[in-house]
Amino acid sequence: MISTRTFRWIYVGLWTLRICFALLGTGYIHPDEHMQNGEVTSGDLMPYHTIRTWEWSAVLPVRSIVPAFATTGIPVWFAKVLSKEHLIQGVHPILLFRLERSAFLLLSGLIDYSLMSLVPTPSARRLGLLLLASSHVMNTFQVRPFSNSIEAVLISLSLLFLRKIRSVKMLDKSYDIHLLAITFVTGIFTRPTFLIFGAPIAFQVALGTFIHARTVTRWLRLVVPPLFTAAGTCTAFLVADTLYFRGTLDDIVVTPFNFLMYNFASQNLAEHGVHPRWLHIFVNLPMLFGPWITWLAVRVIVDSATLFNKKNDKSFEVDVLHPTIIQMIILSLSVLSVQPHQEPRFLVPLLLPIIVLIANTGQLAHVGKTFWVSCSIFNFVLAVLFGILHQGGVVPSLFHLHPLVANASLGTRTNIIYWKTYMPPLHLLGVNERDVATGLVSFVDLAGASQDDFAASLSADDYDKIFLVTPVAMRYTLPPAITGCMELNQTIFPHLDLDHISESIDAGVLDGLRLGVYTLSRNCVFV
C-alpha cells in the first residue's frame, strides 16, 4: 500500500509533467484541436487571418460558439484587453497557444477533483488519482482544445452531481440537480454525443428522485424546477448561437440538431473516413486506456453481470455509481460503434468513469508492481508520441514564420506553402487579415497533394518571397529542378509524419524526424 507522503510526491510529479506537456508539447494530434476552438475564437477576437472549417458554416453550423468562447475565448479576450499593443500587433501567437493550453490544463483539474469525490476510500482514491494522472490521455487530449475534452470534463462533473443528488437527504433544497441540468445542456451543445454518455446518469437521477419523492406529485415538484433551469440554459445557447451565426433572432440556429443531421448522412461520414465497426472496442479503447485497464474494466463488468444473474444485488446497492458507469460504458460503446466513423478521441469521456469503476472495486490494491510499471511505460510512450512527436513541427514552424512575415517590408508580397503536413492553424501564424486581403501575404495548404499539384502551385503567381514548409524527407522525393531552388531556412525537430513512414525511413533518422522551412529562389521557373 502506498503511503500518503509517497503519493503526494508522485502526484505532484505527474502534475508537473502534465503542465510541461500542456505548455511545451507542440505535438499535433488532429486538426480539430485547433479548428473546433482556438482558430475560431482568435479569428473573432484578434485581427488575424484564420480558416473556418465546414463546421462553422453560416448555412449549417454544427458547433455552438458558447463552449469555444467559454474555454479559449475568455482568456484570449483578457489578454487582448491587457495587451498595450493589441490594436496594432494583436497578441503574440506563442501567448495565444499557451493561453489555450492553460485553459484546458485548468479544466483537466476538474477531472481530478471529480475522482477525489467519487472514490470515497482514501487508499483507493490515491491509487485512482495516480492512475488518472499518469494516463497519456490527461497529458495529451485533455490539455488540448478538443470538444471531446470539454465533454469529458462535463461527464465527470455530471457523475459528481449524481453522487451528491443520490446522497443528499433534503433534495428539494439542493442546488446540485439544477447544476446537473445546466451541465447536461452545456454537454449537449458541446457535443450531442454527450446524450449517449449522460443517459444512464439521467436515468439514475430520475429513479433516485422518484424514490425520494414516493409519489408522482412530489416527484414532479422535484424535477420540474430543474427542467425549467435546463430550458433557460437551452434558450441562452440558442440565442447566443443564433445571434453569432445570423446576427438576428429571425432564424433560430439549433447546432445539436444540425450536428445530428450531418452525421446521420452516410455520404458526409465517408468524407471523413469510414472505419470498421469493431475499431472502437478492439483498437481505440485499449489504445486510449491501455490493455491492462481495459481488461480490469471488462472483469468488473462481467463480475457485476454474474452477481446480477444470481440475484445478488448487494454490489449495486453499495454505490449508485457502479451500475451507472457500467451502463454508460456499454451504451456508449454500442451506440458509437454503430457509426462507421470512429476516432479514438470519441471515447475520451470514458477515462474517468472507467478508473472510478476500477478504483471503487478495490482491484488497484492487488495489481502489483508489474501493472504499474507497464502502465507507466505505455502511457509515457504514447504521451511522447502524441504530445511531442506527432506532427510536432507544424506549430513551431508557424512561430518561426511569424516574425518573418509580420515584419516584412511594406509592399513585399509573401507566399507561404505547406505541403505534406496537417492543416496549419493560422491564428498561430499571426498574420493580419488586412495583409491577406490586400495580397501582401498569401497562404496555400496543399495537405497531401501530388507532386505535380505541388509544382504547379510554385508557378501560380509572382511573389517577392516564397516559404515552403514540408517534412525534410519529402525533399528527397522532389526532382533536382525544384530542390536546386530550395534554400533551407530552418529545421524543426522533432516532427513525426506517420502518413509518410516509408519516405521518412528512407531519409534516415534525423532527416526523417525533421520539418523543413525553405525559401524558394525567385530566379527559378517551375513548370
XYZ file of C-alpha atoms in Angstrom:
527
model
C 0.000 0.000 0.000
C 1.380 3.398 -0.978
C 1.982 5.905 1.822
C 0.404 9.354 1.818
C 3.786 11.074 1.551
C 4.918 8.936 -1.380
C 1.598 9.522 -3.103
C 1.925 13.297 -2.775
C 5.405 13.338 -4.306
C 4.375 11.125 -7.230
C 1.141 13.030 -7.806
C 2.911 16.407 -7.794
C 5.463 14.970 -10.224
C 2.712 13.760 -12.554
C 1.037 17.169 -12.441
C 4.355 18.816 -13.254
C 4.639 16.507 -16.226
C 1.109 17.450 -17.306
C 1.980 21.142 -17.124
C 5.073 20.570 -19.268
C 3.100 18.630 -21.885
C 0.422 21.333 -21.907
C 2.648 24.386 -22.261
C 5.641 22.948 -24.124
C 4.333 19.943 -26.044
C 3.676 21.002 -29.638
C 2.568 17.602 -30.885
C -0.417 17.873 -33.201
C -2.970 15.078 -32.702
C -5.743 16.161 -35.068
C -6.715 19.416 -36.838
C -9.895 19.584 -34.757
C -7.876 20.530 -31.689
C -7.413 23.938 -33.302
C -10.225 24.210 -35.850
C -13.007 23.483 -33.341
C -11.892 26.130 -30.894
C -8.848 28.424 -30.921
C -8.850 29.098 -34.652
C -12.405 30.445 -34.394
C -12.161 32.435 -31.171
C -8.831 34.008 -32.118
C -10.199 34.882 -35.552
C -13.111 36.691 -33.921
C -11.120 38.477 -31.230
C -7.814 39.116 -32.976
C -7.128 40.884 -36.304
C -5.525 37.655 -37.545
C -6.320 35.756 -40.713
C -7.821 32.350 -39.851
C -9.509 29.391 -41.515
C -13.103 28.467 -40.760
C -13.868 24.838 -41.465
C -17.207 23.442 -42.634
C -18.390 23.051 -39.019
C -18.687 26.824 -38.674
C -20.522 27.424 -41.934
C -23.226 30.050 -41.536
C -25.503 27.948 -43.741
C -25.463 24.847 -41.493
C -23.363 25.396 -38.341
C -22.871 22.226 -36.292
C -20.810 23.730 -33.452
C -22.057 26.028 -30.728
C -19.870 29.069 -30.228
C -20.522 29.160 -26.466
C -18.174 26.312 -25.348
C -15.376 27.672 -27.540
C -15.650 31.200 -26.182
C -16.069 29.971 -22.601
C -12.806 27.991 -22.784
C -10.309 29.746 -25.077
C -12.229 32.926 -25.931
C -12.297 34.391 -22.423
C -8.529 34.136 -21.737
C -7.726 35.457 -25.217
C -10.107 38.378 -24.668
C -8.441 39.221 -21.361
C -5.003 39.034 -22.985
C -6.204 41.335 -25.733
C -7.544 43.856 -23.248
C -4.412 43.775 -21.117
C -2.030 43.992 -24.053
C -0.891 47.563 -24.638
C -0.122 46.917 -28.307
C -3.078 44.724 -29.232
C -4.604 47.329 -31.544
C -1.515 47.176 -33.756
C 0.006 43.718 -33.498
C -2.501 41.660 -31.587
C -1.461 39.042 -29.019
C 1.677 37.096 -29.932
C 0.927 33.607 -31.318
C 3.036 31.891 -28.642
C 0.946 33.588 -25.953
C -2.245 32.518 -27.749
C -1.005 28.927 -27.829
C -0.185 28.858 -24.140
C -3.394 30.594 -23.127
C -5.420 27.928 -24.936
C -3.425 25.137 -23.341
C -3.571 26.759 -19.890
C -7.364 26.986 -20.060
C -7.674 23.274 -20.764
C -4.968 22.425 -18.250
C -7.129 24.047 -15.574
C -10.216 22.253 -16.878
C -8.399 18.917 -16.633
C -8.053 19.557 -12.911
C -11.836 19.243 -12.592
C -11.499 15.601 -13.625
C -9.008 15.014 -10.798
C -11.340 16.818 -8.403
C -14.276 14.693 -9.506
C -12.347 11.484 -8.897
C -11.462 12.639 -5.376
C -15.170 12.918 -4.599
C -16.274 9.797 -6.458
C -13.863 7.383 -4.753
C -14.594 7.559 -1.000
C -11.918 5.152 0.299
C -8.641 7.075 0.869
C -6.323 4.274 -0.263
C -8.375 3.546 -3.382
C -8.650 7.287 -4.068
C -4.876 7.694 -4.030
C -4.337 4.812 -6.436
C -7.117 6.054 -8.689
C -5.599 9.538 -8.826
C -2.201 8.107 -9.754
C -3.765 6.003 -12.495
C -5.643 9.025 -13.818
C -2.735 11.475 -13.624
C -0.339 9.041 -15.323
C -2.704 8.440 -18.254
C -1.448 9.774 -21.572
C -4.998 10.979 -22.232
C -4.621 13.558 -19.457
C -1.268 14.725 -20.854
C -2.420 14.961 -24.459
C -6.135 15.062 -25.283
C -7.305 16.765 -22.070
C -4.850 19.672 -22.320
C -5.805 20.414 -25.925
C -8.876 22.374 -27.079
C -10.858 19.374 -28.317
C -14.623 19.445 -27.894
C -14.179 15.857 -26.635
C -12.026 17.229 -23.796
C -14.824 19.566 -22.718
C -17.277 16.684 -22.983
C -15.062 14.547 -20.709
C -14.981 17.294 -18.051
C -18.771 17.683 -18.184
C -19.304 13.917 -17.851
C -17.012 13.907 -14.805
C -18.977 16.753 -13.199
C -22.267 15.021 -14.038
C -21.164 11.892 -12.154
C -20.143 14.101 -9.242
C -23.551 15.795 -9.163
C -25.264 12.385 -9.419
C -23.400 11.179 -6.355
C -24.411 14.277 -4.400
C -28.034 14.094 -5.525
C -28.377 10.441 -4.507
C -26.772 11.049 -1.106
C -28.490 14.286 -0.032
C -31.434 14.000 2.369
C -33.124 17.339 1.650
C -33.215 17.021 -2.144
C -35.775 19.792 -2.594
C -33.302 22.264 -1.062
C -30.294 21.080 -3.057
C -28.849 23.051 -5.969
C -26.986 20.046 -7.343
C -29.881 18.943 -9.518
C -30.030 22.423 -11.065
C -26.268 22.341 -11.674
C -26.695 18.944 -13.310
C -29.398 20.367 -15.582
C -27.070 23.182 -16.687
C -24.228 20.703 -17.198
C -26.398 18.441 -19.346
C -27.496 21.244 -21.644
C -23.929 22.503 -21.938
C -22.754 18.991 -22.762
C -25.370 18.530 -25.486
C -24.466 21.830 -27.128
C -20.763 20.966 -26.846
C -21.193 17.546 -28.434
C -24.606 15.884 -28.896
C -22.873 12.559 -28.174
C -22.988 13.741 -24.558
C -26.530 12.335 -24.533
C -25.145 8.828 -25.003
C -22.734 9.106 -22.078
C -25.205 11.015 -19.919
C -28.328 8.883 -20.450
C -27.560 6.451 -17.561
C -26.914 9.434 -15.281
C -30.264 10.974 -16.216
C -31.977 7.637 -15.583
C -30.425 7.292 -12.133
C -31.401 10.848 -11.224
C -34.984 10.262 -12.343
C -35.090 6.987 -10.403
C -33.479 8.453 -7.296
C -35.736 11.486 -7.174
C -38.829 9.292 -7.617
C -37.739 7.028 -4.765
C -37.109 10.095 -2.628
C -40.478 11.675 -3.507
C -42.534 8.445 -3.229
C -45.464 9.987 -5.110
C -45.811 11.308 -8.649
C -46.955 14.715 -7.422
C -43.944 15.217 -5.143
C -41.659 13.849 -7.852
C -42.915 16.438 -10.326
C -42.296 19.157 -7.766
C -38.696 17.965 -7.577
C -37.945 17.635 -11.289
C -39.960 20.451 -12.869
C -37.824 23.324 -11.466
C -34.569 21.756 -12.809
C -36.311 21.233 -16.146
C -37.051 24.955 -16.225
C -33.383 25.585 -15.434
C -32.438 23.340 -18.357
C -34.916 25.157 -20.616
C -33.480 28.526 -19.626
C -29.933 27.321 -20.289
C -31.006 25.894 -23.640
C -32.627 29.204 -24.571
C -29.429 31.058 -23.714
C -27.429 28.757 -26.019
C -29.951 29.137 -28.834
C -29.934 32.940 -28.568
C -26.139 33.116 -28.440
C -25.666 30.805 -31.440
C -28.391 32.468 -33.489
C -27.021 35.945 -32.908
C -23.497 34.734 -33.666
C -24.301 32.956 -36.925
C -27.272 35.016 -38.132
C -26.960 38.396 -36.445
C -30.691 38.327 -35.783
C -33.207 36.101 -33.969
C -35.420 35.660 -37.017
C -33.872 32.300 -37.988
C -33.115 30.164 -34.924
C -29.925 28.084 -35.112
C -30.009 24.711 -33.320
C -26.459 23.394 -33.625
C -27.061 19.983 -31.924
C -29.812 19.228 -34.442
C -27.569 20.268 -37.336
C -24.803 18.072 -35.896
C -27.049 15.017 -35.815
C -28.441 15.617 -39.301
C -24.951 15.927 -40.719
C -23.683 12.760 -39.035
C -26.735 10.717 -39.985
C -25.856 11.216 -43.671
C -23.550 8.373 -44.711
C -22.046 10.382 -47.571
C -20.877 13.022 -45.093
C -19.187 10.461 -42.864
C -17.493 8.916 -45.892
C -15.674 12.216 -46.472
C -14.088 11.953 -43.025
C -13.162 8.279 -43.271
C -15.096 5.034 -42.874
C -13.833 2.555 -40.298
C -14.821 -1.000 -39.340
C -17.484 -1.228 -36.637
C -15.153 -3.081 -34.247
C -12.487 -0.348 -34.192
C -13.676 1.363 -31.009
C -13.812 -1.793 -28.911
C -10.741 -3.650 -30.119
C -8.365 -0.811 -31.053
C -9.377 2.632 -29.796
C -10.362 1.592 -26.270
C -7.097 -0.283 -25.483
C -5.037 2.418 -27.200
C -6.554 5.195 -25.087
C -6.659 3.495 -21.709
C -4.151 0.666 -22.072
C -4.847 -3.066 -22.366
C -4.483 -3.606 -18.607
C -7.071 -1.015 -17.570
C -9.380 -2.232 -20.323
C -9.048 -5.791 -19.025
C -9.790 -4.746 -15.435
C -12.888 -2.856 -16.589
C -14.105 -5.914 -18.509
C -13.604 -8.072 -15.429
C -15.653 -5.690 -13.272
C -18.488 -5.653 -15.826
C -18.503 -9.449 -16.160
C -18.402 -9.959 -12.381
C -21.263 -7.498 -11.924
C -23.337 -9.306 -14.555
C -22.693 -12.619 -12.779
C -23.803 -11.217 -9.448
C -26.897 -9.747 -11.067
C -27.815 -13.072 -12.665
C -27.511 -14.727 -9.269
C -29.907 -12.107 -7.900
C -27.261 -10.890 -5.504
C -27.711 -7.185 -5.944
C -25.664 -6.016 -2.968
C -22.930 -4.719 -5.231
C -25.467 -2.461 -6.911
C -26.725 -1.165 -3.585
C -23.266 -0.208 -2.322
C -22.819 2.651 -4.753
C -25.110 4.078 -7.401
C -22.029 4.877 -9.497
C -21.294 1.207 -10.100
C -24.358 0.357 -12.244
C -24.414 3.836 -13.777
C -20.856 3.606 -15.074
C -21.348 0.087 -16.382
C -24.448 1.225 -18.250
C -22.515 4.230 -19.582
C -19.661 2.076 -20.894
C -21.920 -0.470 -22.578
C -24.317 2.095 -24.033
C -21.646 4.467 -25.366
C -19.559 1.709 -26.946
C -22.648 0.141 -28.504
C -24.057 3.341 -29.991
C -20.749 4.874 -31.079
C -19.700 1.594 -32.709
C -22.762 1.760 -34.958
C -21.328 4.855 -36.642
C -18.758 3.981 -39.334
C -16.531 6.968 -38.499
C -14.624 6.048 -35.334
C -11.781 8.110 -33.883
C -10.073 7.351 -30.547
C -10.904 10.770 -29.068
C -14.629 9.962 -29.231
C -14.045 7.634 -26.242
C -12.056 10.118 -24.124
C -15.059 10.827 -21.798
C -14.868 7.209 -20.577
C -11.480 7.654 -18.887
C -12.695 8.906 -15.518
C -15.750 6.575 -15.309
C -13.575 3.522 -16.006
C -10.949 4.473 -13.427
C -13.642 5.237 -10.824
C -15.248 1.861 -11.545
C -11.947 0.012 -11.088
C -10.845 2.015 -8.038
C -14.121 1.538 -6.147
C -13.915 -2.244 -6.512
C -10.538 -2.262 -4.751
C -8.752 -4.034 -7.582
C -5.934 -1.482 -7.801
C -4.663 -2.576 -4.377
C -3.902 -6.067 -5.724
C -2.472 -5.477 -9.191
C 1.219 -5.467 -8.240
C 4.299 -3.616 -9.450
C 4.242 -5.142 -12.931
C 0.914 -3.479 -13.615
C 2.114 -0.037 -12.532
C 5.436 -0.249 -14.367
C 3.887 -1.481 -17.608
C 1.107 1.137 -17.410
C 3.646 3.896 -16.799
C 5.780 2.849 -19.765
C 2.738 2.530 -22.025
C 1.367 5.946 -21.074
C 4.715 7.723 -21.246
C 5.445 6.358 -24.726
C 2.043 7.420 -26.054
C 2.261 10.792 -24.312
C 5.576 11.469 -26.075
C 4.179 10.144 -29.362
C 1.021 12.280 -29.378
C 2.189 15.156 -27.206
C 5.593 15.844 -28.754
C 6.447 13.818 -31.856
C 3.317 13.527 -33.999
C 3.268 16.423 -36.479
C 5.289 18.212 -33.818
C 6.903 20.727 -36.159
C 3.774 22.351 -37.574
C 3.038 24.733 -34.687
C 6.707 25.734 -34.094
C 7.038 26.436 -37.831
C 4.242 28.984 -37.525
C 6.025 30.606 -34.586
C 9.204 30.736 -36.687
C 7.441 32.322 -39.670
C 5.533 34.901 -37.615
C 8.346 37.498 -37.294
C 9.458 36.862 -40.875
C 6.007 37.715 -42.191
C 4.821 40.225 -39.602
C 7.947 42.358 -40.021
C 8.029 42.201 -43.806
C 8.633 45.498 -45.572
C 5.576 47.253 -46.941
C 4.890 46.101 -50.464
C 6.766 42.787 -50.131
C 4.482 40.017 -51.358
C 4.966 36.763 -49.490
C 3.556 33.329 -50.211
C 3.592 30.534 -47.612
C 3.086 26.952 -48.778
C 2.548 23.934 -46.521
C 2.888 20.518 -48.148
C 2.514 17.043 -46.651
C 1.589 18.330 -43.183
C -1.544 18.662 -41.099
C -3.606 21.790 -41.686
C -1.724 24.666 -40.032
C -3.804 26.696 -37.541
C -3.269 30.155 -38.987
C -4.119 32.056 -35.824
C -0.736 30.831 -34.566
C 0.944 32.420 -37.590
C -0.350 35.832 -36.548
C -0.825 37.389 -39.985
C -3.115 40.393 -40.117
C -6.319 39.840 -42.101
C -5.708 43.151 -43.844
C -2.389 41.897 -45.261
C -4.090 38.810 -46.671
C -6.965 40.813 -48.150
C -4.562 43.177 -49.931
C -2.466 40.309 -51.292
C 0.593 41.217 -49.253
C 0.590 37.737 -47.713
C -0.950 34.611 -49.166
C -1.202 31.121 -47.781
C -1.586 27.747 -49.511
C -2.268 24.484 -47.682
C -1.555 21.665 -50.138
C -2.064 18.938 -47.500
C -1.248 15.636 -49.227
C -1.352 16.952 -52.814
C 0.560 15.141 -55.530
C 3.974 16.289 -56.677
C 2.505 17.685 -59.903
C -0.003 19.815 -57.995
C 2.772 20.930 -55.694
C 4.962 22.004 -58.626
C 2.025 23.831 -60.200
C 1.463 25.830 -57.025
C 5.013 27.130 -57.156
C 4.420 28.815 -60.508
C 0.927 30.067 -59.742
C 1.896 33.703 -59.202
C 4.780 36.105 -58.816
C 5.890 36.743 -55.224
C 8.846 38.504 -53.667
C 9.252 35.746 -51.092
C 8.099 32.142 -51.091
C 8.339 29.983 -47.980
C 7.842 26.241 -48.271
C 7.165 24.150 -45.173
C 7.367 20.397 -45.662
C 8.984 17.387 -43.968
C 12.697 17.205 -44.806
C 12.104 13.652 -46.007
C 9.858 14.941 -48.799
C 12.731 16.969 -50.253
C 14.390 13.711 -51.274
C 11.355 12.831 -53.406
C 11.488 16.050 -55.473
C 13.299 16.469 -58.821
C 16.556 18.495 -58.984
C 14.758 21.310 -60.817
C 12.879 22.048 -57.617
C 15.397 21.077 -54.921
C 18.004 23.273 -56.603
C 15.800 26.272 -55.889
C 15.157 25.348 -52.240
C 17.294 27.012 -49.605
C 16.957 25.682 -46.066
C 15.868 28.414 -43.696
C 15.158 26.394 -40.557
C 14.739 22.776 -39.470
C 12.391 21.850 -36.661
C 12.873 18.719 -34.569
C 11.007 16.555 -33.774
C 8.350 16.090 -36.430
C 6.946 12.590 -36.905
C 4.966 12.136 -40.111
C 3.023 8.890 -39.747
C 1.352 9.424 -43.122
C 4.676 9.029 -44.981
C 6.566 6.430 -42.988
C 8.458 4.936 -45.951
C 9.788 8.337 -47.073
C 10.854 9.148 -43.515
C 12.716 5.846 -43.177
C 14.489 6.371 -46.490
C 15.625 9.826 -45.343
C 17.256 8.459 -42.184
C 16.633 9.008 -38.501
C 17.464 12.722 -38.318
C 16.011 13.950 -41.599
C 13.056 11.603 -41.213
C 12.099 13.338 -37.965
C 12.523 16.947 -39.067
C 10.293 19.551 -40.634
C 11.970 21.970 -43.009
C 11.219 25.637 -43.627
C 12.643 26.542 -47.044
C 12.860 29.705 -49.086
C 12.428 29.338 -52.845
C 14.562 31.303 -55.263
C 12.740 33.877 -57.385
C 15.025 33.108 -60.328
C 13.619 29.614 -60.762
C 10.774 28.878 -63.136
C 8.632 25.860 -62.231
C 6.751 24.103 -64.969
